[in-house]
XYZ file of C-alpha atoms in Angstrom:
156
model
C -11.556 -9.791 -14.967
C -10.128 -6.794 -16.827
C -7.584 -4.557 -15.114
C -10.010 -1.686 -14.505
C -12.485 -4.013 -12.761
C -9.667 -5.656 -10.782
C -8.340 -2.306 -9.580
C -11.830 -1.158 -8.552
C -12.381 -4.451 -6.664
C -8.953 -3.973 -5.026
C -9.844 -0.470 -3.796
C -13.419 -1.377 -2.823
C -12.241 -4.303 -0.689
C -9.971 -2.015 1.355
C -12.649 0.668 1.677
C -15.175 -1.967 2.842
C -12.735 -3.707 5.214
C -13.174 -6.939 3.285
C -9.847 -8.725 3.613
C -11.193 -11.953 2.108
C -12.311 -10.173 -1.083
C -8.998 -8.328 -1.239
C -6.956 -11.527 -0.771
C -8.983 -13.304 -3.455
C -7.417 -10.955 -6.014
C -4.007 -12.495 -5.232
C -2.502 -15.831 -6.176
C -2.281 -18.390 -3.350
C 1.409 -17.499 -2.912
C 0.905 -13.791 -3.565
C 2.837 -11.164 -1.626
C 1.731 -7.643 -0.754
C 4.663 -5.337 0.036
C 3.204 -2.459 2.044
C 5.140 0.802 2.211
C 4.437 1.060 5.967
C 4.116 -2.474 7.315
C 6.342 -4.572 5.059
C 5.558 -7.864 3.308
C 2.470 -10.036 3.803
C 2.748 -13.413 2.053
C -0.209 -15.651 1.228
C -3.914 -14.918 1.130
C -4.481 -15.405 4.861
C -1.875 -12.808 5.833
C -2.974 -10.433 3.056
C -6.573 -10.609 4.328
C -5.386 -9.959 7.895
C -3.386 -6.961 6.691
C -6.588 -5.300 5.479
C -8.893 -6.437 8.286
C -6.477 -5.812 11.148
C -3.340 -3.848 10.261
C -4.958 -1.209 8.049
C -7.883 -0.611 10.406
C -5.855 -0.724 13.616
C -5.204 3.034 13.553
C -7.440 4.280 10.745
C -11.016 4.404 9.424
C -12.870 5.749 6.385
C -10.441 4.568 3.733
C -10.609 5.948 0.215
C -8.456 4.454 -2.522
C -8.500 5.266 -6.225
C -6.284 3.982 -9.026
C -5.556 6.209 -12.012
C -4.227 5.667 -15.546
C -3.451 1.927 -15.351
C -0.975 0.491 -17.853
C -0.350 -3.223 -18.312
C 1.355 -5.624 -20.677
C -0.493 -8.593 -19.144
C 2.398 -9.467 -16.841
C 2.982 -6.185 -15.021
C 0.364 -3.611 -14.096
C 1.222 -0.047 -13.107
C -1.275 2.465 -11.758
C -0.918 5.831 -10.077
C -3.023 5.999 -6.928
C -4.467 8.377 -4.379
C -5.121 6.950 -0.929
C -6.503 8.470 2.236
C -7.953 7.555 5.597
C -9.049 9.162 8.830
C -6.321 8.536 11.382
C -7.249 7.386 14.876
C -3.758 8.034 16.255
C -3.956 10.467 19.197
C -1.695 13.105 17.648
C -3.721 13.134 14.424
C -6.850 14.367 16.204
C -9.052 12.674 13.575
C -7.276 14.221 10.592
C -7.557 12.705 7.118
C -4.116 11.568 5.980
C -3.575 11.629 2.209
C -0.933 9.909 0.120
C -0.210 9.394 -3.533
C 1.927 6.785 -5.147
C 2.372 4.177 -7.818
C 1.207 0.575 -7.521
C 3.314 -2.049 -9.309
C 1.692 -5.462 -9.650
C 3.143 -8.644 -11.083
C 0.284 -10.653 -12.591
C -0.100 -14.390 -13.057
C -3.174 -16.167 -14.413
C -5.349 -13.086 -13.928
C -4.334 -12.638 -10.275
C -1.801 -10.482 -8.448
C 1.345 -12.472 -7.672
C 3.218 -9.543 -6.122
C 2.266 -5.989 -5.196
C 4.817 -3.243 -4.579
C 4.299 0.463 -4.177
C 6.253 3.663 -4.236
C 4.525 6.360 -2.221
C 5.053 9.922 -1.144
C 4.381 9.397 2.556
C 5.584 12.707 4.010
C 2.402 14.739 3.302
C 0.306 12.132 5.105
C 2.545 12.290 8.153
C 2.267 16.076 8.158
C -1.544 15.713 7.872
C -1.443 13.537 11.016
C 0.584 16.146 12.943
C 3.644 13.923 13.339
C 6.588 15.758 14.855
C 9.426 16.465 12.388
C 11.707 14.131 14.349
C 9.210 11.282 13.936
C 8.884 11.928 10.195
C 12.696 11.888 9.903
C 12.866 8.566 11.782
C 10.218 7.001 9.508
C 11.978 8.322 6.396
C 15.284 6.860 7.604
C 13.643 3.471 8.161
C 12.070 3.546 4.682
C 15.443 4.545 3.203
C 17.176 1.635 4.928
C 14.515 -0.765 3.635
C 15.004 0.567 0.118
C 18.770 0.104 0.342
C 18.281 -3.486 1.543
C 16.427 -4.489 -1.633
C 18.602 -6.592 -3.982
C 17.762 -4.484 -7.046
C 19.392 -1.468 -5.358
C 22.843 -3.083 -5.194
C 24.089 -1.418 -8.385
C 22.883 1.989 -7.207
C 24.775 1.681 -3.930
C 28.063 0.680 -5.560
C 30.813 3.271 -5.484
């Protein structure tokens, strides 16, 4: 499968709430690192992430990948992502995010997925109180600082 077809299948599976199809794009030991929910390792947990976690507080997903670039081992794509939030404070608002997907590939499958996303506009779309947005941002900042590749950046 070429990268364009893989990315479309990736997005379609989320939009169609098809965790099995989504997980099939990953290696058996694949890991999806979600910007909100953390890491999901293995196809079973990756499928559950889509079928349960994503749809727990949202509906009507839309996901598009733009301008993919790959050397056969790593795939980068800018994305736009949105959903209709079912959280009470959102009052049915569509939350929109943009980010970059970073995928490590092995044997034509995704071995690891990471993302960097601008989450603040989506939280504003969902009418989150500023204090809640600050708390989420602090948690995401702490998670970033805990990643081993950040060690050099945190050194005095």
